[in-house]
PDB file of C-alpha atoms in Angstrom:
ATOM      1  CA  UNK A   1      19.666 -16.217  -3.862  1.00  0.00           C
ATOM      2  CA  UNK A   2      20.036 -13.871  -0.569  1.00  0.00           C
ATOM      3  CA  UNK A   3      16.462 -13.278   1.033  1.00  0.00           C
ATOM      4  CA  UNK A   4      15.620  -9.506   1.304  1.00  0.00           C
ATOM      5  CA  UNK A   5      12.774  -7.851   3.237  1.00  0.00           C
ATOM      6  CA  UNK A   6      11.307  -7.760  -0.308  1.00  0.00           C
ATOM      7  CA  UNK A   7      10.716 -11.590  -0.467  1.00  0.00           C
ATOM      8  CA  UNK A   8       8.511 -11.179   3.204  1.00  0.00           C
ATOM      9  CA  UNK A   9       6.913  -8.510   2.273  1.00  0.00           C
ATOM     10  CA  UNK A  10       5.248  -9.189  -0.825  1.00  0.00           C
ATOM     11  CA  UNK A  11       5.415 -13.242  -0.453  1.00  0.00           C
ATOM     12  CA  UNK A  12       7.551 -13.882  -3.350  1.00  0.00           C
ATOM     13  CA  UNK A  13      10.581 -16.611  -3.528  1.00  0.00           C
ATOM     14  CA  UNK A  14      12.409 -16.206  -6.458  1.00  0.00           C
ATOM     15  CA  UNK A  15       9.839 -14.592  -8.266  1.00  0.00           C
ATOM     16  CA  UNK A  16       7.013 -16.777  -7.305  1.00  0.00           C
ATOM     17  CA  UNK A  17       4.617 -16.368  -5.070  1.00  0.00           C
ATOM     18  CA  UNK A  18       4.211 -18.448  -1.936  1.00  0.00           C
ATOM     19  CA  UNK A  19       2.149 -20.826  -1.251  1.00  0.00           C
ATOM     20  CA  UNK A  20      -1.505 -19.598  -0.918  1.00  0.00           C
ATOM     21  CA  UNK A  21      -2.829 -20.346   2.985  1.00  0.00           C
ATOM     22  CA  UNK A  22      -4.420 -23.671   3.777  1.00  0.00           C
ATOM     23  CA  UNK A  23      -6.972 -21.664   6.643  1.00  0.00           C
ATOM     24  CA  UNK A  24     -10.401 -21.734   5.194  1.00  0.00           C
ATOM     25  CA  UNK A  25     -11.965 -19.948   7.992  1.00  0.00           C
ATOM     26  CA  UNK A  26     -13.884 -16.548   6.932  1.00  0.00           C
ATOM     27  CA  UNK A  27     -12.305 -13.577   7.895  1.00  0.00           C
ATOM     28  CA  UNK A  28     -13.027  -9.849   7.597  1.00  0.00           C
ATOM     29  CA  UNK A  29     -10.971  -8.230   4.590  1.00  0.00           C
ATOM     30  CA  UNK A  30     -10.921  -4.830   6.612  1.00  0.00           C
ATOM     31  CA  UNK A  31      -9.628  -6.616   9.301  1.00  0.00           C
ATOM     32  CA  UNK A  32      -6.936  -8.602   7.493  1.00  0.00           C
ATOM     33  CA  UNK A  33      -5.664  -5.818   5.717  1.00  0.00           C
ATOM     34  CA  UNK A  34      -5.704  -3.784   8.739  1.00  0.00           C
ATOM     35  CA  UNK A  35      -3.596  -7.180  10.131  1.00  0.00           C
ATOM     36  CA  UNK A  36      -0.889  -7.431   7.129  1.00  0.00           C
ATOM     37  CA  UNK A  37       0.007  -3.532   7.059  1.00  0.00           C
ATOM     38  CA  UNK A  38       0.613  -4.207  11.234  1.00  0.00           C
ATOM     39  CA  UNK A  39       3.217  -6.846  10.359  1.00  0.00           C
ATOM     40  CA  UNK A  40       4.831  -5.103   7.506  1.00  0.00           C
ATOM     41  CA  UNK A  41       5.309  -2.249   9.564  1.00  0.00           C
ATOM     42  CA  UNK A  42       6.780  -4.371  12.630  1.00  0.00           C
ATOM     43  CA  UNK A  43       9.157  -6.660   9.857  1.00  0.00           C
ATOM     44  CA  UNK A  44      10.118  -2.968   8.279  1.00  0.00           C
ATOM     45  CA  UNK A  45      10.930  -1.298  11.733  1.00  0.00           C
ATOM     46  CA  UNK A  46      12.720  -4.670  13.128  1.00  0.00           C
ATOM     47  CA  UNK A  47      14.767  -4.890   9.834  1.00  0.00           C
ATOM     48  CA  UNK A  48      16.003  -1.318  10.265  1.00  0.00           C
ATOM     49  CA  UNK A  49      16.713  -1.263  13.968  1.00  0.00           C
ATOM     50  CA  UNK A  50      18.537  -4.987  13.984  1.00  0.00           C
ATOM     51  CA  UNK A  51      19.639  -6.234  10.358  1.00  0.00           C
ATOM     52  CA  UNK A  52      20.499  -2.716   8.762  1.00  0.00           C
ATOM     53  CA  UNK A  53      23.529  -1.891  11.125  1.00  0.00           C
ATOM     54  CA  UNK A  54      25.067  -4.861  11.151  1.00  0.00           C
ATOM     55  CA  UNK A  55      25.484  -4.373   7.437  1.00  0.00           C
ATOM     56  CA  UNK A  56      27.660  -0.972   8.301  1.00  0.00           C
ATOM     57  CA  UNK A  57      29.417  -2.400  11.583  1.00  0.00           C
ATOM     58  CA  UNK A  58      31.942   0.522  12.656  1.00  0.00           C
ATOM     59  CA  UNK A  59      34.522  -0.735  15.225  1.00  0.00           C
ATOM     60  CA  UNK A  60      35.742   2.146  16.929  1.00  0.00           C
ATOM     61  CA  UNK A  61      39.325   2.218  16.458  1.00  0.00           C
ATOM     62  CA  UNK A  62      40.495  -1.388  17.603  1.00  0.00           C
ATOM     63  CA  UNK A  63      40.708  -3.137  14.161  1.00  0.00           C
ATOM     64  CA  UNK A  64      41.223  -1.065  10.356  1.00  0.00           C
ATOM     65  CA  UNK A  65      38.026  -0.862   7.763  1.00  0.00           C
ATOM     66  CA  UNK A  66      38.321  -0.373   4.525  1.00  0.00           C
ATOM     67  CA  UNK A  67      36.805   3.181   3.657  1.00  0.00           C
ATOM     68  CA  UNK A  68      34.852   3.792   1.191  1.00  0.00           C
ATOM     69  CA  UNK A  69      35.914   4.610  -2.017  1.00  0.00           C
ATOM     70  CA  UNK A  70      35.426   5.659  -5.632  1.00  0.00           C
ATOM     71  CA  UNK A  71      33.027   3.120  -7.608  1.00  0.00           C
ATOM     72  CA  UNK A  72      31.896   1.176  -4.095  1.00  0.00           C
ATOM     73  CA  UNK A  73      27.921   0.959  -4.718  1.00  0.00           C
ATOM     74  CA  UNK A  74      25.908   2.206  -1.495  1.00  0.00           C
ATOM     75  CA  UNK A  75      22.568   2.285   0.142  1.00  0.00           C
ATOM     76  CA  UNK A  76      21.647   6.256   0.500  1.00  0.00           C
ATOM     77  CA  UNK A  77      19.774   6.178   4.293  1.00  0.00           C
ATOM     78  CA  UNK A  78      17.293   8.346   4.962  1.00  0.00           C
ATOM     79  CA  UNK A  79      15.303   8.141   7.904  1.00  0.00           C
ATOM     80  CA  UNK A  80      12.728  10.524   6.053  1.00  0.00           C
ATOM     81  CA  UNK A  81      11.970   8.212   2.983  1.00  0.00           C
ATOM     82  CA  UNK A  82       9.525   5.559   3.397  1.00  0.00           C
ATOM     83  CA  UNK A  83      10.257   1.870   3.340  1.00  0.00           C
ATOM     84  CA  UNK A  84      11.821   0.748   0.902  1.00  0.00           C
ATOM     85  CA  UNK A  85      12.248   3.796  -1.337  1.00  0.00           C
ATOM     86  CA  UNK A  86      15.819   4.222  -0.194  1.00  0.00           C
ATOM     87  CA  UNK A  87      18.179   4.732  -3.201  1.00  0.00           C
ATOM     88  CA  UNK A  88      20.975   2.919  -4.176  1.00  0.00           C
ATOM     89  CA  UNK A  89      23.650   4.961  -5.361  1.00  0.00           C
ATOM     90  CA  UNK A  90      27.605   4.997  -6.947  1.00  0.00           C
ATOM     91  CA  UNK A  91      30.185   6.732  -4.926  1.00  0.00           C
ATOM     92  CA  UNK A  92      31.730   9.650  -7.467  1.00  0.00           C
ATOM     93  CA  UNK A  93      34.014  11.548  -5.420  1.00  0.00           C
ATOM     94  CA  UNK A  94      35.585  11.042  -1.237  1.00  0.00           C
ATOM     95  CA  UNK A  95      36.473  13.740   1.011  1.00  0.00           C
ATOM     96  CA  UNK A  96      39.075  12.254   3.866  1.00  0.00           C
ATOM     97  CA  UNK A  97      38.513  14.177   7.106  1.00  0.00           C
ATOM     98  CA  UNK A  98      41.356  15.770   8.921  1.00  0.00           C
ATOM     99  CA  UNK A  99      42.548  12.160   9.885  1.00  0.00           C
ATOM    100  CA  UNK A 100      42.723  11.128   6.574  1.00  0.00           C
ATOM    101  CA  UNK A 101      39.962   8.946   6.820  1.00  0.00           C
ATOM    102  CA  UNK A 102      36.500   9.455   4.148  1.00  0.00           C
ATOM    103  CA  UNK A 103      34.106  11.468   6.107  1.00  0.00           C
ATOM    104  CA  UNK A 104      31.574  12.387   3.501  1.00  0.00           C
ATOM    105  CA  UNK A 105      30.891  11.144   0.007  1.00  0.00           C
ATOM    106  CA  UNK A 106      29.370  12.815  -3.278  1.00  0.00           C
ATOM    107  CA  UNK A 107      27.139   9.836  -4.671  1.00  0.00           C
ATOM    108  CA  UNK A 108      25.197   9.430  -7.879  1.00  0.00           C
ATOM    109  CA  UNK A 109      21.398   8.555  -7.230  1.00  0.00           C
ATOM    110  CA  UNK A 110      19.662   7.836 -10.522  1.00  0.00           C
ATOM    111  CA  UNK A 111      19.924  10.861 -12.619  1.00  0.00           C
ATOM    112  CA  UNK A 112      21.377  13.387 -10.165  1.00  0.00           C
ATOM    113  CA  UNK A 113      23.973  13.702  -7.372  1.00  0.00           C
ATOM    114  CA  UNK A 114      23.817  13.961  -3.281  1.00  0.00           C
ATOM    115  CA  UNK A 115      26.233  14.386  -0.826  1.00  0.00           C
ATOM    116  CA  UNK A 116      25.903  12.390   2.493  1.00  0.00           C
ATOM    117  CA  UNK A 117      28.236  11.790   4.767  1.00  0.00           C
ATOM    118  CA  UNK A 118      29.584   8.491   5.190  1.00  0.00           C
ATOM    119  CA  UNK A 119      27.437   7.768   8.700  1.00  0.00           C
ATOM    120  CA  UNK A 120      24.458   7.734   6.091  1.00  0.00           C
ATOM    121  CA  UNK A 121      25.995   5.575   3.207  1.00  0.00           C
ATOM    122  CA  UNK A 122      25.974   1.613   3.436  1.00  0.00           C
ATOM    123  CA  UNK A 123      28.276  -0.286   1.768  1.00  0.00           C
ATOM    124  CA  UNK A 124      26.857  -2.908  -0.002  1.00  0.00           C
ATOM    125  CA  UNK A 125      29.642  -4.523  -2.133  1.00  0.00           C
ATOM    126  CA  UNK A 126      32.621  -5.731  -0.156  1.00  0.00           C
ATOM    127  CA  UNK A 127      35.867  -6.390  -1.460  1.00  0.00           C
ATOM    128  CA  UNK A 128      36.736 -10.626  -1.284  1.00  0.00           C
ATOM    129  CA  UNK A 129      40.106 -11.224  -0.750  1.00  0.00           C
ATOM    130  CA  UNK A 130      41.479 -14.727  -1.518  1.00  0.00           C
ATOM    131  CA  UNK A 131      43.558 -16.442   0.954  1.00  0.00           C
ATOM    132  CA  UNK A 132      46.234 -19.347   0.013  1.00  0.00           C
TER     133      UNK A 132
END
């Protein structure tokens, strides 16, 4: 099973919770609380500004990437919505730029439809290809 921010967040493995703390010092709950929404925030932001782009690595023009196309499932960004409310979403249609590479895609969030261009989409299921 991948880790996700999820399982640090909320101190689940795989559904269960982790082990509860051996530190039987007192503390103040205020305090704590005060503590734990400090680190989420510093995991959150550290997530986004190191782990999330290397999931959408663009290499200038050196080396060919596969665009995206119809069916490819996506993360929606949106620096607007809070943590972890970002949608996942099912690319419907591509529009290829004047290069004839996908600029912008029309994706299906839930119920509705968005259009984002593809700066704001992250791929999330890679083709495999099997080598001999």
């Amino acid at each position: 099973m991948p880790l996700t921010p999820n399982h640090f967040l909320h101190g689940q493995i795989g559904g269960q919770f982790a082990p509860s703390s051996v530190d039987d010092t007192p503390f103040n709950l205020r305090k704590r609380w005060r503590r734990i929404q400090e680190l989420v925030r510093h995991f959150w932001k550290r997530w986004l500004r190191e782990w999330l782009p290397l999931l959408g690595v663009r290499k200038k023009w050196c080396n060919e990437s596969r665009d995206i196309k119809i069916g490819d499932v996506v993360l929606v960004i949106s620096p607007d919505t809070p943590r972890g409310n970002w949608p996942l979403g099912r690319v419907l249609e591509v529009y290829p730029g004047q290069d004839g590479r996908v600029r912008v895609a029309k994706i299906q969030v839930g119920q509705g439809t968005v259009v984002r261009p593809v700066t704001r989409l992250c791929l999330l299921e890679k083709e495999v290809t099997m080598s001999n």
